Coordinates of C-alpha atoms in Angstrom, one line a residue:
Chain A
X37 CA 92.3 24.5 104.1
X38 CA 91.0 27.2 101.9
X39 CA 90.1 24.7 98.9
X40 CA 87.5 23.0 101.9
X41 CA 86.7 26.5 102.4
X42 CA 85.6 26.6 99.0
X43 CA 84.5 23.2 97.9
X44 CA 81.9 23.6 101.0
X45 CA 80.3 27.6 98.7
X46 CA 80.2 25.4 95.6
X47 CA 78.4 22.5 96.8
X48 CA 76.1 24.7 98.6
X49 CA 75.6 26.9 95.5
X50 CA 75.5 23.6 93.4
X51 CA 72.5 21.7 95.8
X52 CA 71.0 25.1 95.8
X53 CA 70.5 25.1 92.0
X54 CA 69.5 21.8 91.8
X55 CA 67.0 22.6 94.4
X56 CA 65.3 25.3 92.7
X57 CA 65.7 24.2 89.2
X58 CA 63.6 21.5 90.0
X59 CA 64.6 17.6 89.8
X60 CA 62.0 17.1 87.2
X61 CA 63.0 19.7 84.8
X62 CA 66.6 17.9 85.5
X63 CA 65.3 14.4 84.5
X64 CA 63.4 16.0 81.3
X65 CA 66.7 17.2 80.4
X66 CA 68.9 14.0 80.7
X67 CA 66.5 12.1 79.9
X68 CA 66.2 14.5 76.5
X69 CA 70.0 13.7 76.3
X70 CA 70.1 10.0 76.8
X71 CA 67.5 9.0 74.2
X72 CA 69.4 11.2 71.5
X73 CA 72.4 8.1 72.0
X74 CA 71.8 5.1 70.1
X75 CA 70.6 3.0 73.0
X76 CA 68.1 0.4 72.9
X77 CA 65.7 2.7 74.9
X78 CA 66.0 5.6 72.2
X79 CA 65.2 3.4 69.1
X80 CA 62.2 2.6 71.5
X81 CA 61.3 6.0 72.1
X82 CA 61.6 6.9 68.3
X83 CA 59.4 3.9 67.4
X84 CA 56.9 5.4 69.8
X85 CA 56.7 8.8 68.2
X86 CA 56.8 6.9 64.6
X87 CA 53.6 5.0 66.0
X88 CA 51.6 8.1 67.3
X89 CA 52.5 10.0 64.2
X90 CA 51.3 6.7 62.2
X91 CA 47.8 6.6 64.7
X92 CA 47.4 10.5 64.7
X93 CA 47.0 9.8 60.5
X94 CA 45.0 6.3 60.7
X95 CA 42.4 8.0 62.9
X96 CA 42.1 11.0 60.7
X97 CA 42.2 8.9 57.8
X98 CA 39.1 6.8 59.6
X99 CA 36.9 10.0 60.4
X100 CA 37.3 10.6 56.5
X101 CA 35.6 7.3 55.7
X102 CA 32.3 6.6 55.5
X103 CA 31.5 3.6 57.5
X104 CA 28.2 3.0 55.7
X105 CA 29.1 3.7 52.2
X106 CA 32.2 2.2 52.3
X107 CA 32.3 -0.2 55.1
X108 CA 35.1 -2.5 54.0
X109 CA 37.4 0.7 53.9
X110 CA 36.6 1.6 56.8
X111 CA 36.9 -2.4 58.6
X112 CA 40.5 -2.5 57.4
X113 CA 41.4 1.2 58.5
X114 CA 40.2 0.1 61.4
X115 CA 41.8 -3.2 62.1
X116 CA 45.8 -1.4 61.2
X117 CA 44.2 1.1 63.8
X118 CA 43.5 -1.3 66.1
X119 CA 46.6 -3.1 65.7
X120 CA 48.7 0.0 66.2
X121 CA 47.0 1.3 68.8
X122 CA 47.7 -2.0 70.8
X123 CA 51.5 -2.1 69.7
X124 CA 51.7 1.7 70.9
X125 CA 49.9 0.9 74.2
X126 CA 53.0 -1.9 74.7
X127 CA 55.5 0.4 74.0
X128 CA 54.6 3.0 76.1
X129 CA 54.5 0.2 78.8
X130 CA 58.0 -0.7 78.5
X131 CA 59.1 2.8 77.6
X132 CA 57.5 4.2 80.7
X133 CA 58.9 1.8 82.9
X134 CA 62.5 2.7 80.9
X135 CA 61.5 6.1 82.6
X136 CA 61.2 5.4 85.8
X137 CA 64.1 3.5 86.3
X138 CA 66.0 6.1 84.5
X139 CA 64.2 8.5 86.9
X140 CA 65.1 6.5 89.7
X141 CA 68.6 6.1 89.1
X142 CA 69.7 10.2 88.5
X143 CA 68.0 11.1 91.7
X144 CA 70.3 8.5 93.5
X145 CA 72.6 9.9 91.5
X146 CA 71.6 13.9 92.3
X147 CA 71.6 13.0 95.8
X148 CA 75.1 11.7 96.0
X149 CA 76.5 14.0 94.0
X150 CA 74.7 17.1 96.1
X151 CA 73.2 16.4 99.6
X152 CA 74.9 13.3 99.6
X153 CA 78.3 14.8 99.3
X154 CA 77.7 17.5 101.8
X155 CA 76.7 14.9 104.1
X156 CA 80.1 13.1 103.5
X157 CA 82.5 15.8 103.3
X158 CA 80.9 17.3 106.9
X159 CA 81.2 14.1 108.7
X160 CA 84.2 13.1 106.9
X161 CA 86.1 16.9 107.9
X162 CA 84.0 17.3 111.0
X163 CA 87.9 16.9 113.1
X164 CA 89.3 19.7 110.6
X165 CA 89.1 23.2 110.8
X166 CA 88.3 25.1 107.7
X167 CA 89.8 28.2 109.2
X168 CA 91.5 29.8 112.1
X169 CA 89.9 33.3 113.7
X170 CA 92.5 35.9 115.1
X171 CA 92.7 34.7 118.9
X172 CA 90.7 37.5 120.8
X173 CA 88.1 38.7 118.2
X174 CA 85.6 37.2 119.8
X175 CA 85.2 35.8 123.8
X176 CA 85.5 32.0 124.5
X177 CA 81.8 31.0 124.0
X178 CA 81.6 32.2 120.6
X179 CA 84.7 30.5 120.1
X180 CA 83.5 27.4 121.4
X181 CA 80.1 27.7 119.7
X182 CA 82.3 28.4 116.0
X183 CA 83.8 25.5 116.7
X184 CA 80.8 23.0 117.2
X185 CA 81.0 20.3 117.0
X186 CA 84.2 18.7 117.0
X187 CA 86.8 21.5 115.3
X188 CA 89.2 22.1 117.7
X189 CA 88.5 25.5 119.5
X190 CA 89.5 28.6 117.8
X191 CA 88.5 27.7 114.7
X192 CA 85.4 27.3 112.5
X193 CA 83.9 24.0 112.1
X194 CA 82.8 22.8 108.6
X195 CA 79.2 22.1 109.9
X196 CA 79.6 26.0 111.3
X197 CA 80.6 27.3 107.7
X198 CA 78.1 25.0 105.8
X199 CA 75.1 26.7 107.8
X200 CA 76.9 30.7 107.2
X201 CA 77.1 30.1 103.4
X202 CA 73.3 28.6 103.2
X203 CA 71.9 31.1 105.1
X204 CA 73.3 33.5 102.8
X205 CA 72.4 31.6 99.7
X206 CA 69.0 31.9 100.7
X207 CA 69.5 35.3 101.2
X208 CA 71.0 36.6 98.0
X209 CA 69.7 33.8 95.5
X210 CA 66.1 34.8 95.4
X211 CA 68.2 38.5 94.5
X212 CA 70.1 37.0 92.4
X213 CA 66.9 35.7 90.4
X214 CA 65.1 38.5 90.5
X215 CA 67.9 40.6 88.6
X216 CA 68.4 37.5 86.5
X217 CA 64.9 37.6 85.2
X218 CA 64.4 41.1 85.4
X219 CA 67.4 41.4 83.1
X220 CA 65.8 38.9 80.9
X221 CA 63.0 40.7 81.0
X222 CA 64.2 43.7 80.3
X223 CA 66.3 42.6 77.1
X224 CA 63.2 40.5 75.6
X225 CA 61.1 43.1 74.3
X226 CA 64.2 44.5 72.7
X227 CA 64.5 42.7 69.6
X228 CA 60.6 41.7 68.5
X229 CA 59.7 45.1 69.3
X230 CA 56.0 44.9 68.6
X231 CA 55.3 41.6 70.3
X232 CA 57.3 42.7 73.5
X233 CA 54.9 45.9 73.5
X234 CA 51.6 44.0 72.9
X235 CA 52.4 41.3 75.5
X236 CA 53.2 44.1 78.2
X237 CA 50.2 46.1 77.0
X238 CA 48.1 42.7 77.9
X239 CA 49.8 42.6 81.1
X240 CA 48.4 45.8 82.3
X241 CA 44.7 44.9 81.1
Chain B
X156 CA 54.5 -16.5 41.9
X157 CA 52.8 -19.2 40.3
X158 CA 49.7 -18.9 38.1
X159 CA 48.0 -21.5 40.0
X160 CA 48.4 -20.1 43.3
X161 CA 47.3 -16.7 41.9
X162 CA 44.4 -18.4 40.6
X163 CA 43.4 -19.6 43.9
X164 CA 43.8 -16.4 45.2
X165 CA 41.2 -14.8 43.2
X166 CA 38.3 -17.5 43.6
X167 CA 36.3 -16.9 46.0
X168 CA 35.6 -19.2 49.0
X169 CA 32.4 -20.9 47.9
X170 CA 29.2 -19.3 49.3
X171 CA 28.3 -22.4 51.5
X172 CA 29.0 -24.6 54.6
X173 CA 30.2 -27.5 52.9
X174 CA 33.1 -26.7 54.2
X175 CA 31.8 -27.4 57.5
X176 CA 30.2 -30.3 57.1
X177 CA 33.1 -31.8 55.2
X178 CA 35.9 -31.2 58.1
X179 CA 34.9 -34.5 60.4
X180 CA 37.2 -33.4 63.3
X181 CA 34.5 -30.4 64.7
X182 CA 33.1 -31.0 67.7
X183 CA 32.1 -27.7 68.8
X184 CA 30.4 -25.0 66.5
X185 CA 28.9 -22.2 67.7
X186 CA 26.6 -19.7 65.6
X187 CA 26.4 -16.0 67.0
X188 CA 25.3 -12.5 65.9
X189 CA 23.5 -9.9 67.0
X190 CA 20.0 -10.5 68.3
X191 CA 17.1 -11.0 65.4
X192 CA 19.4 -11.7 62.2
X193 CA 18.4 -15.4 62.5
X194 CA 21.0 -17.3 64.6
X195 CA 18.5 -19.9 65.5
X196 CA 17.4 -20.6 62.4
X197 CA 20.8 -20.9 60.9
X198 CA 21.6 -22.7 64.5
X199 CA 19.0 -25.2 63.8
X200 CA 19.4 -25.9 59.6
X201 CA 23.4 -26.1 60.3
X202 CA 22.1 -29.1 62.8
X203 CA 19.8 -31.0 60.7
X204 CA 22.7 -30.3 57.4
X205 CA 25.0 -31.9 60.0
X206 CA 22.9 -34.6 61.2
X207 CA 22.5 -36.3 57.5
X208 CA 26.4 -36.4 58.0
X209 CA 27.7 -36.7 61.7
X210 CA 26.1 -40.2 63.6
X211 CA 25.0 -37.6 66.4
X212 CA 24.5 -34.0 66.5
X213 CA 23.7 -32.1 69.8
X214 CA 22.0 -28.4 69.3
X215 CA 22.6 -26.3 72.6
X216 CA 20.9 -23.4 73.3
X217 CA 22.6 -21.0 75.7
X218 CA 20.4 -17.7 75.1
X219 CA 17.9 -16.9 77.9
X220 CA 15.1 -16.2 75.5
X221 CA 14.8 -19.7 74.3
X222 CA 13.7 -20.0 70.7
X223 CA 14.3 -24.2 69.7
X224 CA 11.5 -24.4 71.4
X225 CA 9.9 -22.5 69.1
X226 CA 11.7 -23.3 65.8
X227 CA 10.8 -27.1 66.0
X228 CA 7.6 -26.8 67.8
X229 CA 8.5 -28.9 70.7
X230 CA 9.5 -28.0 74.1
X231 CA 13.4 -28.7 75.3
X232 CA 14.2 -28.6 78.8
X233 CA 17.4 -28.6 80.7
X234 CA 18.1 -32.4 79.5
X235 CA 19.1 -33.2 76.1
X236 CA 16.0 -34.7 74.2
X237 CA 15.5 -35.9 70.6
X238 CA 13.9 -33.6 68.0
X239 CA 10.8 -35.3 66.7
X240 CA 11.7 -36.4 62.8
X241 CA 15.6 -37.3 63.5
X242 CA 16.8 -40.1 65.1
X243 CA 20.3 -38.7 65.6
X244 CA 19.8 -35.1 66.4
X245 CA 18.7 -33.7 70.3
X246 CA 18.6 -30.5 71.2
X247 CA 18.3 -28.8 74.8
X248 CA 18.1 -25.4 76.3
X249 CA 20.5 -23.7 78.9
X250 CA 20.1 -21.2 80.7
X251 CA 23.7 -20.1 82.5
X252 CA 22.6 -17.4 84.9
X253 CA 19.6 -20.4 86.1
X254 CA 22.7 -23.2 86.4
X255 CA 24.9 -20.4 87.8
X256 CA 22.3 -19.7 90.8
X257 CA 22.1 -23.4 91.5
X258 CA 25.9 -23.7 91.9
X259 CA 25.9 -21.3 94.7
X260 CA 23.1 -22.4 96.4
X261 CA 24.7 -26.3 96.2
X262 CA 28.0 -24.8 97.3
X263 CA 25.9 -22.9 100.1
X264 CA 25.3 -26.2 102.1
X265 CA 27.9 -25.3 105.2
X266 CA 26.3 -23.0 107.1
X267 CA 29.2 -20.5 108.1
X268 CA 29.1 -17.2 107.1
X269 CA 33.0 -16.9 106.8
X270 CA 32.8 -19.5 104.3
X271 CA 30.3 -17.7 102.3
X272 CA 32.2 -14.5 102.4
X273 CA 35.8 -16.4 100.5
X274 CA 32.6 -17.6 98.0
X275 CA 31.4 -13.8 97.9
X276 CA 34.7 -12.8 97.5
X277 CA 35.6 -15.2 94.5
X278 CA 32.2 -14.6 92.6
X279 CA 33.4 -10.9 92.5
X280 CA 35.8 -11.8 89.7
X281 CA 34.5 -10.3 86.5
X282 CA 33.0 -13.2 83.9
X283 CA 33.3 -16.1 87.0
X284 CA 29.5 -16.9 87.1
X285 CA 29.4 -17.3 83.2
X286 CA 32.5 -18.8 82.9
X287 CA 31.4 -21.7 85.7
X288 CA 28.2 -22.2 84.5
X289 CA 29.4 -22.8 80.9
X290 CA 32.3 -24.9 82.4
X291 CA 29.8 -26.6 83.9
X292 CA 27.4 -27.3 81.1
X293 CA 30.4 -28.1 79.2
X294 CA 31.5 -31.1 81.7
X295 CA 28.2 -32.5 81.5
X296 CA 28.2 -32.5 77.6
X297 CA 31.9 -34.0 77.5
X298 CA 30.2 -37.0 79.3
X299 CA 27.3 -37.3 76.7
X300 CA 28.7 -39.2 73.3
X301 CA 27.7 -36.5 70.5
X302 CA 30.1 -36.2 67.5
X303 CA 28.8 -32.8 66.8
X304 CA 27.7 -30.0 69.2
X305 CA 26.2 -26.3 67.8
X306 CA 25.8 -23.9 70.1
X307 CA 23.2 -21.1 69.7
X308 CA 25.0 -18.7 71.5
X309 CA 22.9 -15.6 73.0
X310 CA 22.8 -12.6 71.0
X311 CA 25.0 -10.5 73.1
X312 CA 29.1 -10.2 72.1
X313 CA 30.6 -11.6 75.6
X314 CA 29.3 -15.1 75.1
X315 CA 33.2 -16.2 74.5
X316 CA 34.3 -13.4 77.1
X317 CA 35.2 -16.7 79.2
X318 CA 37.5 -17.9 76.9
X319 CA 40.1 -15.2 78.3
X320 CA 39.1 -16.6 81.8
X321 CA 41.9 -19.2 82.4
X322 CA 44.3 -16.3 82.6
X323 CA 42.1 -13.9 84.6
X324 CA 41.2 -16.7 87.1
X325 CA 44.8 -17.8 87.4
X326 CA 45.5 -14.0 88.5
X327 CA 42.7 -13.6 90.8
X328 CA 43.4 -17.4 92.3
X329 CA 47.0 -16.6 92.8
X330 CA 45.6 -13.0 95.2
X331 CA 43.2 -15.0 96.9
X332 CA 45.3 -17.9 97.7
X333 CA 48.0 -15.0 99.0
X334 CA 45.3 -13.6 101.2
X335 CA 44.2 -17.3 102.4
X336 CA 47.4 -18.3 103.4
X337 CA 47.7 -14.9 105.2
X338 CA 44.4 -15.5 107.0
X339 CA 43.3 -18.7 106.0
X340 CA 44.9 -20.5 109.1
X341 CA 43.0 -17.8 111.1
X342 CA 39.7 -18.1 109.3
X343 CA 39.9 -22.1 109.6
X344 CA 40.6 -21.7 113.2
X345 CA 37.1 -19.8 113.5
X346 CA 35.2 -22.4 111.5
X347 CA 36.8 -25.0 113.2
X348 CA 35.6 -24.2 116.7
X349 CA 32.5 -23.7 114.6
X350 CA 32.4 -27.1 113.4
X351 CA 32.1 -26.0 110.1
X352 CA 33.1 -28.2 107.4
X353 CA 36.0 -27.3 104.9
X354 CA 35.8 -23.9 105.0
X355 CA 38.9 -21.9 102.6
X356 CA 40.7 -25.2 101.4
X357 CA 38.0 -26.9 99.9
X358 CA 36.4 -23.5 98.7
X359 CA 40.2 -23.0 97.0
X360 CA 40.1 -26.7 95.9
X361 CA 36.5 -26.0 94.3
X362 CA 37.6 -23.1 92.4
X363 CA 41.6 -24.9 91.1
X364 CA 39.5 -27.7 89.5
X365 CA 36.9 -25.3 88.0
X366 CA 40.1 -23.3 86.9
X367 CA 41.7 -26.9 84.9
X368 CA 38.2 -27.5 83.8
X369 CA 38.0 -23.8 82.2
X370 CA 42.0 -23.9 81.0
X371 CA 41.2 -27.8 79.1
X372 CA 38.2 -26.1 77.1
X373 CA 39.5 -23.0 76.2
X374 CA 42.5 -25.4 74.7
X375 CA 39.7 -27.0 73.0
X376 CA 38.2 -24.0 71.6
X377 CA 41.5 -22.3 70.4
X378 CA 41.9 -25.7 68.3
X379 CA 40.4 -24.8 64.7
X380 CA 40.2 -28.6 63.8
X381 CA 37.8 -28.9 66.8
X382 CA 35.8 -25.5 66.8
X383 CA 34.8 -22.9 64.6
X384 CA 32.1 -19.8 64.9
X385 CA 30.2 -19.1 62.6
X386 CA 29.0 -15.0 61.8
X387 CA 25.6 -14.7 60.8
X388 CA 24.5 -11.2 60.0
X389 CA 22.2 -9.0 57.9
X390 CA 23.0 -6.7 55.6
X391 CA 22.9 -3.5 57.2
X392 CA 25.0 -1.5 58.9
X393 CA 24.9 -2.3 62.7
X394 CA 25.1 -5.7 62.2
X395 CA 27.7 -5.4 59.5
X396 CA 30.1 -3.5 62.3
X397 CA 28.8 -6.0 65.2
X398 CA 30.0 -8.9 63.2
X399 CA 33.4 -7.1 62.0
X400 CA 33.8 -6.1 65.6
X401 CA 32.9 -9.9 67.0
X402 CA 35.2 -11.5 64.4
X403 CA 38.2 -9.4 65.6
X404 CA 37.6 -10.5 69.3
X405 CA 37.3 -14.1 68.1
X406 CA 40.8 -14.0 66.3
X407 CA 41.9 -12.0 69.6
X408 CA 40.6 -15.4 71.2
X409 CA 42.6 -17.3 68.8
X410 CA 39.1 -19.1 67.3
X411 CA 38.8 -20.2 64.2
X412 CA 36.2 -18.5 62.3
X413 CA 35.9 -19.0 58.2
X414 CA 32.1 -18.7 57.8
X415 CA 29.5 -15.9 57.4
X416 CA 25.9 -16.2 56.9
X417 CA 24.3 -13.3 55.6
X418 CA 20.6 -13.4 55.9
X419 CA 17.5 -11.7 55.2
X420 CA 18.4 -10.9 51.9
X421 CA 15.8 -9.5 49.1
X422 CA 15.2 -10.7 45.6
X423 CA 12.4 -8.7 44.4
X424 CA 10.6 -10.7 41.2
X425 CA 10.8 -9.3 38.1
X426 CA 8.8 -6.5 37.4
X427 CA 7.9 -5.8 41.3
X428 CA 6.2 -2.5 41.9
X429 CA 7.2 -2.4 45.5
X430 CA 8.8 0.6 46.1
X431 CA 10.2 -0.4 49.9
X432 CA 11.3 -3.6 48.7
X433 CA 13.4 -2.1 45.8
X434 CA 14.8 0.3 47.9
X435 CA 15.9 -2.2 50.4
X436 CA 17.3 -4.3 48.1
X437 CA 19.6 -1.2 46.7
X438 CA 20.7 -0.8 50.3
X439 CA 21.3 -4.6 51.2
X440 CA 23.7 -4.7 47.7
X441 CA 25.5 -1.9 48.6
X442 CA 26.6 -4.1 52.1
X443 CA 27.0 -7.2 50.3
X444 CA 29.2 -6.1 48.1
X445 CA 31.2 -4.5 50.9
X446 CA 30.9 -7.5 53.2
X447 CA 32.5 -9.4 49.9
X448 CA 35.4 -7.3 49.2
X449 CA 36.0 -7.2 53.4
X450 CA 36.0 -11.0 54.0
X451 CA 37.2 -12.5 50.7
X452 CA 38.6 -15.5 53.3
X453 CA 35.4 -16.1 54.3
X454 CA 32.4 -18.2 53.3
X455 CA 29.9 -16.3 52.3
X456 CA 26.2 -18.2 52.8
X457 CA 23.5 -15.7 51.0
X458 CA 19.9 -16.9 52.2
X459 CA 17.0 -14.8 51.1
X460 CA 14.2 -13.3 53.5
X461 CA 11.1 -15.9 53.1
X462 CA 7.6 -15.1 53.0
X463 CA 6.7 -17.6 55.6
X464 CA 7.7 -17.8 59.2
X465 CA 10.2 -20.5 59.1
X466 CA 9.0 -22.9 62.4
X467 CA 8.7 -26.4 62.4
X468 CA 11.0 -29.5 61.3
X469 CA 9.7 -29.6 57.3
X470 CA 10.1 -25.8 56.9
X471 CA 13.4 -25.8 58.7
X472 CA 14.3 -29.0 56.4
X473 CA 13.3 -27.0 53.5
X474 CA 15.4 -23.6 54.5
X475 CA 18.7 -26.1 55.5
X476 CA 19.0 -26.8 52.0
X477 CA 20.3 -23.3 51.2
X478 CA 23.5 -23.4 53.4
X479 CA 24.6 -26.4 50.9
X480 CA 23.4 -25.2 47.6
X481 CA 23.5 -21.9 47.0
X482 CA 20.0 -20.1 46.9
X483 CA 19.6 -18.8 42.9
X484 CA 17.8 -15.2 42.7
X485 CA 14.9 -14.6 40.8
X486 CA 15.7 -13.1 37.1
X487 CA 16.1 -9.1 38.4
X488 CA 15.1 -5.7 36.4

């Protein structure tokens, strides 16, 4: 019973995390992580950033022609321009849509493996009791109201527990971030000394 | 590589339309350009070149400001009509917004206003009044016997915007019929205890055979043994970059185009003392040279600025010559 007991904290502490890290900054990251495999979809995306670099330099290369002394210059600049900017436009399309599906499928994916699973595990254990109370610590209500739903009385129901340990992630997390950070913080300005102490002096202003 | 194909690399396309008068299997030119670089007169000597050679040559004008009229001194309607001096060339002038207002008002016989609103509704697609109106022009040319057609084209760059249309149209048919057969049985219902005729069906009917009509001529068009465009420009900048620009959208069309005409062009005489015309001419090189390096695929047709309006069949006769034999400059300082 004690490993439901604790499976029940780290999902809670898991979904948590996920919560306030934020699902996009998630997706950036595996997305980051599933174009570095050679996969189809990464040769893609490195054509793309080959193709902006390549327009980036035909544009520039365009604003340094005359048009009207050297118009036939310019025309074919223009015309590879064109030509890339079209291809680029196409495989943003199909990359983008790449995205989305990507996108798509981790959240399913996030949710199982976070809300999903709490769902799951509650309903699945909602018979069990993660653990006994002394008999007598507390009178027969509270026992019954431990208990709800379904735990047999005298116990404390996984639904019961699940609702404790979130109340008391939402409690000491934001703490918990606050020292994080201020820790953080605190160390930064440590090793570029004169940058930490010009950005806290602009803080004040 | 071989020498010879290296050779025929480097020659330049000769400076003429021969090339055009020699391919018998055109049916449809059209001449276009920006507005005041001399599409009608190129329009109209291209014509009478092609008329010595083609057994009938029809000259269409589709720009609002009609000038045939004007270049052979002799009014064209709406009906093709011979030009005085040929026996195998006509001309006429269109005028698609004109033919476009008169196939709404014929399709505004039923009197329902549900009916009218479908029509409202499917004249909201961009390029559908210009695309039906040249469709339409177009079917009653197929059923006249020319060899030849030119087309003046009017001087703005979406004349061939209607050649994407079959694809657009198909799009837009495809929501409206959706929305028809959602409603459609609803609106009929209305119109029939109206007493309405038609009504959605024959409106959708109207607008699938317009579509085939649209789809057969763009195939046409797209076919370089049956059309080609032909540039004609000036040699100065805007119209330089309106004709680079305009040849772009036509391969984006997938039309043949192999021919420029550059008009206007100087020649001072020998020992000139005008100072503007010297300058000019300076200026006009510098883009001819350009425009020759740029479109070394091309045909390049030089014609010189005359000092005469050029109106009427003679002078028009006269100026035709130069899109066969290349004009020779004056001897230069």
């Amino acid at each position: 019973m004690i490993s439901l007991l604790i499976l029940i904290v780290v999902l809670t502490i898991a979904t948590h995390l996920v919560n306030t890290l934020g699902a996009t900054a998630i997706n950036n990251a595996l997305w980051m992580i599933y174009t570095s495999l050679p996969t189809k979809i990464s040769q893609e995306v490195r054509n793309q950033t080959a193709l902006q670099k390549e327009v980036v330099k035909l544009r520039a290369d365009l604003r340094g022609t005359s048009s009207q002394d050297e118009f036939a210059k310019w025309a074919r600049i223009r015309r590879v321009l064109d030509k890339k900017v079209a291809d680029l436009e196409k495989l943003t399309g199909s990359v983008n849509v790449a995205r989305t599906k990507f996108d798509t499928k981790t959240g399913f994916i996030r949710w199982v493996s976070t809300s999903g699973a709490g769902w799951a595990i509650s309903l699945w254990y909602c018979r069990e009791p993660v653990f006994w109370i002394p008999e007598g610590w507390v009178p027969g209500y509270v026992e019954w109201g431990l208990s709800f739903p379904k735990a047999p009385i005298g116990s404390v129901s996984i639904q019961v527990w699940t609702f404790a340990v979130t109340q008391v992630l939402r409690v000491v997390a934001p703490i918990i971030g606050s020292l994080v950070t201020s820790v953080m913080f605190m160390r930064k300005p440590v090793a570029p000394v004169q940058a930490g102490s010009g950005e806290n002096g602009k803080k004040e202003l | 590589m071989s020498s010879a194909f290296v050779d025929s690399d480097l020659d330049p396309l000769e400076p003429t339309l021969q090339s055009i008068l020699d391919q018998k299997s055109l049916r449809w030119i059209f001449v276009g350009g920006k507005g005041g670089v001399g599409k009608t007169t190129t329009s109209c000597s291209l014509a009478i070149q092609l008329a010595k050679v083609r057994e009938s040559v029809l000259l269409i004008s589709t720009d609002p400001a009609h000038n045939l009229s004007d270049a052979f001194n002799q009014k064209f309607g709406k009906e093709a009509r011979k030009v005085e001096g040929f026996d195998n060339l006509s001309a006429m002038e269109i005028d698609p917004n004109g033919s476009m207002q008169e196939l709404i008002e014929g399709a505004e016989g039923s009197q329902n206003p549900l009916g009218n609103m479908m029509q409202d509704l499917a004249f909201t697609i961009p390029g559908v009044d210009e695309a039906m109106s040249f469709a339409e022009v177009l079917k009653q040319v197929k059923s006249l016997s020319y060899s030849t057609i030119v087309f003046d084209t009017a001087p703005t760059g979406h004349t061939l915007r209607f050649l994407q249309f079959p694809a657009v149209l198909e799009k837009a048919l495809s929501k409206i019929s959706q929305l028809s057969g959602k409603f459609g049985p609803m609106l009929n219902g209305i119109l029939g205890a109206q007493g309405g005729p038609g009504g959605v069906d024959e409106m959708m009917q109207k607008m699938e055979g317009m579509r085939e009509v649209i789809g057969e001529v763009s195939k046409q068009f797209k076919d370089p043994d049956l059309t080609t465009f032909i540039c004609v420009c000036i040699p100065e900048f805007l119209s330089l970059y309106e004709t680079e620009r305009m040849i772009q959208e036509l391969n984006n069309y997938q039309i043949d185009t192999h021919s420029i005409v550059v008009n206007q062009l100087l020649f001072p005489q020998k020992g000139s003392t005008c100072e503007q015309c010297t300058a000019r001419r300076r200026m006009q090189k510098k883009y001819l040279e350009q425009i020759e390096e740029l479109y070394e695929d091309f045909n390049v047709v030089k014609c010189p600025l005359l000092v005469e309006e050029i109106r009427g069949s003679d002078k028009l006769r006269n100026f035709s010559g130069m899109l066969v034999k290349p004009y020779e400059p004056p001897a230069e300082d």
